[in-house]
PDB file of C-alpha atoms and ligand atoms in Angstrom:
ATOM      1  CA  UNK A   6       0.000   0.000   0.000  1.00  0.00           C
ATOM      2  CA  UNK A   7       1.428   3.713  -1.077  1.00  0.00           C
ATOM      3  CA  UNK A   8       2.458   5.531   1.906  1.00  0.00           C
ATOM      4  CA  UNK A   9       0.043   8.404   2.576  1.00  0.00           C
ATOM      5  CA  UNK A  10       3.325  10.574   2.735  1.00  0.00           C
ATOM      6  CA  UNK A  11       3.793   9.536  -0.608  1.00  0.00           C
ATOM      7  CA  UNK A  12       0.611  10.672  -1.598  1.00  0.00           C
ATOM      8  CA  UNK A  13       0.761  13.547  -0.346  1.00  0.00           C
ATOM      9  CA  UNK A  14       4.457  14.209  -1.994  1.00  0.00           C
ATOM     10  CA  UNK A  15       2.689  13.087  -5.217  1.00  0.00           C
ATOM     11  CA  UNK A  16      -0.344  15.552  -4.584  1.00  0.00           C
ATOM     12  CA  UNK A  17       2.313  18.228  -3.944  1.00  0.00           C
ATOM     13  CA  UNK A  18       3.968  17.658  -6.915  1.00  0.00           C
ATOM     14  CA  UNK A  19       0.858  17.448  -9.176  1.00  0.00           C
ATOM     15  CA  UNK A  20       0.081  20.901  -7.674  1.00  0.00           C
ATOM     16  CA  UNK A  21       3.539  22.607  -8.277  1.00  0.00           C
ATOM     17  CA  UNK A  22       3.156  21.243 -12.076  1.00  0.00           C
ATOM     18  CA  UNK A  23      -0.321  22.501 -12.536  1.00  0.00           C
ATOM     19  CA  UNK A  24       0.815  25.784 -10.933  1.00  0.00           C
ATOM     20  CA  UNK A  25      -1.636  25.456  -8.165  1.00  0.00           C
ATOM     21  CA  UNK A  26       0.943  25.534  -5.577  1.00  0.00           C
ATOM     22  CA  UNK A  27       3.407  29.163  -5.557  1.00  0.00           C
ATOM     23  CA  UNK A  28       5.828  29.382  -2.995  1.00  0.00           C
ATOM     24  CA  UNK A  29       6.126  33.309  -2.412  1.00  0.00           C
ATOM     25  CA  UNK A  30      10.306  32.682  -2.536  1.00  0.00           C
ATOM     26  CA  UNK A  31      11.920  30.116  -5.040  1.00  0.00           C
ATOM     27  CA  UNK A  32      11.884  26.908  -3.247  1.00  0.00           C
ATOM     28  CA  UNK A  33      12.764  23.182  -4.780  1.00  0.00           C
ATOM     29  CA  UNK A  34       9.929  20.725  -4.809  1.00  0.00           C
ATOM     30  CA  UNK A  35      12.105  19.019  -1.825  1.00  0.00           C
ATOM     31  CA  UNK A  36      11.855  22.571   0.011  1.00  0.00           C
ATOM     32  CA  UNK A  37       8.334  22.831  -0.447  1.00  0.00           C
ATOM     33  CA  UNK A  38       7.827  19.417   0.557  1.00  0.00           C
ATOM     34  CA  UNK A  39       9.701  20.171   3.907  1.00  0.00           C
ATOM     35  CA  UNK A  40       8.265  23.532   4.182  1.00  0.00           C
ATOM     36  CA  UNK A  41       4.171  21.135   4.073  1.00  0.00           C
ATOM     37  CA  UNK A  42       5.638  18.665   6.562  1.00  0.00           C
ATOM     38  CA  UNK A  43       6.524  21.118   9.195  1.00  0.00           C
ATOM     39  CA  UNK A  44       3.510  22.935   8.875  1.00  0.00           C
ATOM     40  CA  UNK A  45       1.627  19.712   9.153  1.00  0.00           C
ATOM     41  CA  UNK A  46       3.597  18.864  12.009  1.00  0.00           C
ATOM     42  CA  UNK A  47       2.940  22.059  13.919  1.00  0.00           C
ATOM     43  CA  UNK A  48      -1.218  21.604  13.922  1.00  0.00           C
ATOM     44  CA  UNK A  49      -2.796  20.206  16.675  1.00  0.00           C
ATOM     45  CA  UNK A  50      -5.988  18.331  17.064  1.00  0.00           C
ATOM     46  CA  UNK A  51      -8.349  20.598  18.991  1.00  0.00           C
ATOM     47  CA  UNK A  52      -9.007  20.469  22.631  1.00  0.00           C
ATOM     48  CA  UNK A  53     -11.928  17.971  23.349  1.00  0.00           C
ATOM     49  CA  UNK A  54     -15.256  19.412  24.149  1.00  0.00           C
ATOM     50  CA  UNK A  55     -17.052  18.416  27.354  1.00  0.00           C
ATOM     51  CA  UNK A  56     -20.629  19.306  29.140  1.00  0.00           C
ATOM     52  CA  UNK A  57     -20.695  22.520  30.721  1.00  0.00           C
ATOM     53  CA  UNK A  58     -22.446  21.072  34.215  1.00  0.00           C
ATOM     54  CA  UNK A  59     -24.279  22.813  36.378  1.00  0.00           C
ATOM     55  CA  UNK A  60     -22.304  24.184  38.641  1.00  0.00           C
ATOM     56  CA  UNK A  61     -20.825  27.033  36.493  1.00  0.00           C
ATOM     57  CA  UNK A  62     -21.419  30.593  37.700  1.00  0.00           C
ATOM     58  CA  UNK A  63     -20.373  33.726  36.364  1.00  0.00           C
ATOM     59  CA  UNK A  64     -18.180  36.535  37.746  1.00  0.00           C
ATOM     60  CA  UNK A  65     -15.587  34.865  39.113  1.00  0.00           C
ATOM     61  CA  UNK A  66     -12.446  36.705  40.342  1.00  0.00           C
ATOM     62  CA  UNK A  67      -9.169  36.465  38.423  1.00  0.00           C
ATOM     63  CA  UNK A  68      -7.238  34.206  41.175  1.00  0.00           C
ATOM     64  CA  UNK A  69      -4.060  32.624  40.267  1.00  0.00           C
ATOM     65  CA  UNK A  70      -4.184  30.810  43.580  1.00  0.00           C
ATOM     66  CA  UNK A  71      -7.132  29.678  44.609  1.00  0.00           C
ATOM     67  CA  UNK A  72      -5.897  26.892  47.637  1.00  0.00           C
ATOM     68  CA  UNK A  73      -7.630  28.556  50.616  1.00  0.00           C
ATOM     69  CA  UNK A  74      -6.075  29.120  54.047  1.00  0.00           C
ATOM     70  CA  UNK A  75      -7.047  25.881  56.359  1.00  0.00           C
ATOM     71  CA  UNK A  76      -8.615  23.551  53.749  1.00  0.00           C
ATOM     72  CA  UNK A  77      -7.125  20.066  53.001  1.00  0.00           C
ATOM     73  CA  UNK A  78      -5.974  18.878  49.955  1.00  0.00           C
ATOM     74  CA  UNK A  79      -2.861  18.496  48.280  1.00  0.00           C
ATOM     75  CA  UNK A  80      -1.698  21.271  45.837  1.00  0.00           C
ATOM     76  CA  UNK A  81      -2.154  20.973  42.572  1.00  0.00           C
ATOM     77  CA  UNK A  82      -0.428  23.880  40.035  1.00  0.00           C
ATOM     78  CA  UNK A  83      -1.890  23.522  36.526  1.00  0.00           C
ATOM     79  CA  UNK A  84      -0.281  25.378  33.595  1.00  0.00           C
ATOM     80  CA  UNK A  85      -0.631  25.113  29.483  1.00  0.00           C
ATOM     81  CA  UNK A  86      -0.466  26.635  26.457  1.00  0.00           C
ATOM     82  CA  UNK A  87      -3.496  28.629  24.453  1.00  0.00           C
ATOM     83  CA  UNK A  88      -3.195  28.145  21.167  1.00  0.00           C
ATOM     84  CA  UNK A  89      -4.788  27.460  17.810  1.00  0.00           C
ATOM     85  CA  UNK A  90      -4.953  24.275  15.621  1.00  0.00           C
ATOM     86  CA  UNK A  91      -2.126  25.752  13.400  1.00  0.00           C
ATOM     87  CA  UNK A  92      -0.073  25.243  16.451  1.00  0.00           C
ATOM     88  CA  UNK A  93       0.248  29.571  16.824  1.00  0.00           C
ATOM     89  CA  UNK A  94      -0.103  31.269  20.239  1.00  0.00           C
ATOM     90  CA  UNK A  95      -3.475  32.775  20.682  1.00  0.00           C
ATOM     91  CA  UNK A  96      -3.014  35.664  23.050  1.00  0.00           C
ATOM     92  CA  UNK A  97      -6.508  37.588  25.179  1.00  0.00           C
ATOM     93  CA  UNK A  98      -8.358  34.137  26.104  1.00  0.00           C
ATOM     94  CA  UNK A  99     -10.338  34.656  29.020  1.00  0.00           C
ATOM     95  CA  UNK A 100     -10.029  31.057  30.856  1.00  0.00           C
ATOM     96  CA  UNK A 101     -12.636  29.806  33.363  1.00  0.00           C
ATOM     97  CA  UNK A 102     -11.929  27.347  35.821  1.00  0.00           C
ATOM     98  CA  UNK A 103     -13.782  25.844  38.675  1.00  0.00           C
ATOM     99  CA  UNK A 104     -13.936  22.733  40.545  1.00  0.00           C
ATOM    100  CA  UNK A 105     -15.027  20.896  43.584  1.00  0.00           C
ATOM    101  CA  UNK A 106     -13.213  21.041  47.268  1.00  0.00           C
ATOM    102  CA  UNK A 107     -11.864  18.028  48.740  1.00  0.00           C
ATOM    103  CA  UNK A 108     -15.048  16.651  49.506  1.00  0.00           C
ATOM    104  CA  UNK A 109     -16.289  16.941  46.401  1.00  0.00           C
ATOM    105  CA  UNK A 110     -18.259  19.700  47.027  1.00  0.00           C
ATOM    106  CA  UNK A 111     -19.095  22.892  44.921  1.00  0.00           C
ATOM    107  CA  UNK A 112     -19.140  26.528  46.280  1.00  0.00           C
ATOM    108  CA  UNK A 113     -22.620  27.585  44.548  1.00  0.00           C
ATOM    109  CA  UNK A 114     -22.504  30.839  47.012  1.00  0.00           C
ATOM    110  CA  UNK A 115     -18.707  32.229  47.023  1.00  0.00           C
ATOM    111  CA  UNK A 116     -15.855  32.267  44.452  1.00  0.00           C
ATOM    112  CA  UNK A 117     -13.805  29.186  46.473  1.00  0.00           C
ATOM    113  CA  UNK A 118     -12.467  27.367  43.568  1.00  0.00           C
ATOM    114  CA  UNK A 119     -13.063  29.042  40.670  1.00  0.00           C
ATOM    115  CA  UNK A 120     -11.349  31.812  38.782  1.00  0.00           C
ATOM    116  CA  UNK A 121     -11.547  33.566  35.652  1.00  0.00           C
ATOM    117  CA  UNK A 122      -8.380  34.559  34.075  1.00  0.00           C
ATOM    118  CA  UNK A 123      -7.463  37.388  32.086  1.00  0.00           C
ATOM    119  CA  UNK A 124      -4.685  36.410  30.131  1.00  0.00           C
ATOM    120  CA  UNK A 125      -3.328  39.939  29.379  1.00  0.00           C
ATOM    121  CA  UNK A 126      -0.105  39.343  27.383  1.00  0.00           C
ATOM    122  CA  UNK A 127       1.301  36.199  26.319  1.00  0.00           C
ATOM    123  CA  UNK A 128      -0.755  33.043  25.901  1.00  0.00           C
ATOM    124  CA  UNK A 129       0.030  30.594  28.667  1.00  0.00           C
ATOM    125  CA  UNK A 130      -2.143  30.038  31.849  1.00  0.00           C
ATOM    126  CA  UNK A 131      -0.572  28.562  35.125  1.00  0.00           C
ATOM    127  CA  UNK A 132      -2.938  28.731  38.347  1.00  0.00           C
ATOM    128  CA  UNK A 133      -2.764  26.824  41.806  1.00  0.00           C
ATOM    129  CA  UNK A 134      -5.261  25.148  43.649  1.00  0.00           C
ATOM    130  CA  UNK A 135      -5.863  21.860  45.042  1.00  0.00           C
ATOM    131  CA  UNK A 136      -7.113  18.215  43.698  1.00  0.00           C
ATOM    132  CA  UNK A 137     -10.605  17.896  43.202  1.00  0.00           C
ATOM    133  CA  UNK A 138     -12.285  15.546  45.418  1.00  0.00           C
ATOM    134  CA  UNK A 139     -14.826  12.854  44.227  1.00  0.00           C
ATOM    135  CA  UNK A 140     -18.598  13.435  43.912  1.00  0.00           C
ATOM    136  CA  UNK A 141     -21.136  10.860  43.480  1.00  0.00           C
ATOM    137  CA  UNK A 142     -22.677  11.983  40.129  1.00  0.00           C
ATOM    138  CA  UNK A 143     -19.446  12.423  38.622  1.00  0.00           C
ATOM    139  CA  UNK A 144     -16.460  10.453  40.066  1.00  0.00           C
ATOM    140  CA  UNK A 145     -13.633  11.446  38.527  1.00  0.00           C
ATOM    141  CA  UNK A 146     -11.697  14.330  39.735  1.00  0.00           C
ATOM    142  CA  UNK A 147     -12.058  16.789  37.096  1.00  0.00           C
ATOM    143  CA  UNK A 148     -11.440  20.354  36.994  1.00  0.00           C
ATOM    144  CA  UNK A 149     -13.499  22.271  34.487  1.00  0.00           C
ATOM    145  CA  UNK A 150     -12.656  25.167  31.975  1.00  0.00           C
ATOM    146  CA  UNK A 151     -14.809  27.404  29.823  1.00  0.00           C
ATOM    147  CA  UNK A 152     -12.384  29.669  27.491  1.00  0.00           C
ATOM    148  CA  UNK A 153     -12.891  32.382  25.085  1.00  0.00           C
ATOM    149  CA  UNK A 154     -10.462  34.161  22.824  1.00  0.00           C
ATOM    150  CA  UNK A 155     -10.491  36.611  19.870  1.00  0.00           C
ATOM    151  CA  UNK A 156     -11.002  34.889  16.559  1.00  0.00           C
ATOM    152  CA  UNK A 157     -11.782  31.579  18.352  1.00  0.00           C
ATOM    153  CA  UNK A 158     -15.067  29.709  18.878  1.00  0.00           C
ATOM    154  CA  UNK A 159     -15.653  29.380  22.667  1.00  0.00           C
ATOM    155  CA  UNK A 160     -14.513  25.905  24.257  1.00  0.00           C
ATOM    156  CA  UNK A 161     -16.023  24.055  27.385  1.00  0.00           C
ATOM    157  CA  UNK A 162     -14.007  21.004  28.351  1.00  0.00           C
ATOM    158  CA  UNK A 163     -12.999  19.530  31.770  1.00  0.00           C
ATOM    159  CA  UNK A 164      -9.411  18.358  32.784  1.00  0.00           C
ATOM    160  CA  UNK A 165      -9.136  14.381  34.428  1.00  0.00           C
ATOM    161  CA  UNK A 166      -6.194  13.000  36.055  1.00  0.00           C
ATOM    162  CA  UNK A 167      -4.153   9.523  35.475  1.00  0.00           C
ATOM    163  CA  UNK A 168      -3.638   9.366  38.930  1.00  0.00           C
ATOM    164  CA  UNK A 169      -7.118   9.336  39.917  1.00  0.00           C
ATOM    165  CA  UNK A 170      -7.978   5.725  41.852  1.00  0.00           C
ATOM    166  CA  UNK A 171     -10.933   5.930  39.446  1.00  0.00           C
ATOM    167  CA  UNK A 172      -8.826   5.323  36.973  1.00  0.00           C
ATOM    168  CA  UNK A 173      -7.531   2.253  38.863  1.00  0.00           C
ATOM    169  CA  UNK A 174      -3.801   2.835  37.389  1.00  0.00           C
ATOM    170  CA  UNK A 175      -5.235   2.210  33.678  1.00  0.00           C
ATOM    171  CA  UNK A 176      -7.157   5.123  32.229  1.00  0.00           C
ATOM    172  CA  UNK A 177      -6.867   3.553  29.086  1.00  0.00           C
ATOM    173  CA  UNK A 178      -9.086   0.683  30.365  1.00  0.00           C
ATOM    174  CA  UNK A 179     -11.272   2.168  32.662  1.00  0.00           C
ATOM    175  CA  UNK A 180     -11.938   5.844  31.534  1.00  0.00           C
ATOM    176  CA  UNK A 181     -15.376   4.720  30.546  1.00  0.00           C
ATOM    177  CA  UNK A 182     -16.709   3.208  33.801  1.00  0.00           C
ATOM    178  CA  UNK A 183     -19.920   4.814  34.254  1.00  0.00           C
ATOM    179  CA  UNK A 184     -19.793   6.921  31.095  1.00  0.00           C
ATOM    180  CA  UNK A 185     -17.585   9.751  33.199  1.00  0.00           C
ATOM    181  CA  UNK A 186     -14.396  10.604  30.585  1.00  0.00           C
ATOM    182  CA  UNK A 187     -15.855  11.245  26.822  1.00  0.00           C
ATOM    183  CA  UNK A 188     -12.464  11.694  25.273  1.00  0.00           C
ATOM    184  CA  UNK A 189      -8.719   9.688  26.645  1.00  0.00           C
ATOM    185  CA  UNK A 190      -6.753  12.820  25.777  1.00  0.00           C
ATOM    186  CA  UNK A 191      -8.534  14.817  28.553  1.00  0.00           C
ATOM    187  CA  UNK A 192      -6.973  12.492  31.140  1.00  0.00           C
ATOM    188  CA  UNK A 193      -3.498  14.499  31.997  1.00  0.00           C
ATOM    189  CA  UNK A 194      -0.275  13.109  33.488  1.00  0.00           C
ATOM    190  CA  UNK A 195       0.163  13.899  36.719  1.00  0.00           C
ATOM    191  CA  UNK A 196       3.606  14.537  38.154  1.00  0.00           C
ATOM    192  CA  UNK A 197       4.667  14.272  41.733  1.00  0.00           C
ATOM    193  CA  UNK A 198       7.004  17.014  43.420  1.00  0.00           C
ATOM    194  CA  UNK A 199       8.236  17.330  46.452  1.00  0.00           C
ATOM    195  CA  UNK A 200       9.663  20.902  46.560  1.00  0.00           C
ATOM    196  CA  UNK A 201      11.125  22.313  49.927  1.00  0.00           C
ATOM    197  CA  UNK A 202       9.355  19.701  51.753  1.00  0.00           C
ATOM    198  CA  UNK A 203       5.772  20.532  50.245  1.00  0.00           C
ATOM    199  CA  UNK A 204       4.374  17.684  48.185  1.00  0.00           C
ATOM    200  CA  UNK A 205       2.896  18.830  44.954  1.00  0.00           C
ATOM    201  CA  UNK A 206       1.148  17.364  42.070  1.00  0.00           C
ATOM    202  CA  UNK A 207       1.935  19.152  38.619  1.00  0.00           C
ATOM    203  CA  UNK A 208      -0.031  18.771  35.618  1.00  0.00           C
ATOM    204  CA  UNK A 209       0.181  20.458  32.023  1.00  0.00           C
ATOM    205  CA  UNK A 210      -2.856  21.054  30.062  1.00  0.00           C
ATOM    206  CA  UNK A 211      -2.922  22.937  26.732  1.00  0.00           C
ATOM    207  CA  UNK A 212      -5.762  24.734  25.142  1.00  0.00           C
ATOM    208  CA  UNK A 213      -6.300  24.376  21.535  1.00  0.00           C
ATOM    209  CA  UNK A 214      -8.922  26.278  19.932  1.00  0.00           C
ATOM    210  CA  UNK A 215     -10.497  26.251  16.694  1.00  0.00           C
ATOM    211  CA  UNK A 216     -10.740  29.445  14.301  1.00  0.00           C
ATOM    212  CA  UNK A 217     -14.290  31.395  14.728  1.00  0.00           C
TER     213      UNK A 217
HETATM  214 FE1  FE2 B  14     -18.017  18.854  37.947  1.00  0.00          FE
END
């Protein structure tokens, strides 16, 4: 069977003869070639969408820290990239996040646990909080996100952990127990640090939007 790099080399080349295909400097066909493959290699497969839930609320406060004084839980710092399926930064998204306490339980009435960024220059997000605890309707920890940007259609999606003992050590296996985790790429890995004696769990989540 004919490579699909192949066929796209021989789709490439059908183009450049037809004159379909211009570089604006003289390139080679090999040059051109290279020049697809990179760009091909820099797009990236949108972030997957997930229910918005019902415990959203608006007007949250832009809180890069939301762990509060007293409460449980182990610290969690979560940090990504915003950027669009071309792979390009995508700077002004407006990122809201909000999860559960410890005990799996939502603040409907205050602002503990959510946050709504303002991502003034740059396009990278990094906030800390703690892990999510477990609630019976939905029991996976998962933090949720609802982002907007200019030039970008809005995205709702929700962040899982490989760590999670839902999981059972094999997200692969078990991310559809009960229906909970739509799409395997939303389930990050989680790294452990242990930084002047104050275990931490690290994860990295990007955001990639798709063109309005
Ligand atoms: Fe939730």
């Amino acid at each position: 069977m004919t490579k699909p790099e192949w066929r796209r080399r021989e789709f490439l080349e059908k183009c450049i003869v037809r004159g379909g295909l211009i570089a604006g400097v003289p390139m080679t066909a090999n040059q051109l070639f290279g020049f697809w493959q990179k760009a091909e290699a820099a797009a990236r497969k949108p972030t997957a969408p997930e229910v918005l839930g019902p415990f959203f609320k608006k007007g949250a406060p832009d809180n890069r820290d939301m762990r509060v004084a007293g409460e449980p839980g182990m610290l969690l710092q979560v940090s990504g990239a915003i950027v669009d399926t071309r792979g390009n930064a995508v700077p002004g998204a407006r990122i809201d996040m909000w999860h559960a306490d410890h005990k799996g339980i939502y603040d409907v009435h205050g602002s503990r646990y959510r946050t709504k960024l303002a991502i003034e220059s740059g396009a990278t997000y990094e906030v800390k909080t703690i892990m999510p605890g477990h609630y019976p309707d939905r029991p996976a920890q998962h933090i949720h996100y609802l982002i907007t940007a200019p030039g970008c259609k809005p995205l709702v999606t929700q962040l899982y952990f490989a760590t999670d003992p839902f999981f059972e050590g094999d997200p692969d296996k078990n991310r559809g127990k009960r229906g909970v985790v739509s799409h395997r790429e939303s389930i990050r890995p989680v790294t452990l640090l242990d930084e002047a004696s104050t275990p931490h769990a690290a994860v990295s989540f990007d955001l990639v939007l798709e063109s309005a």
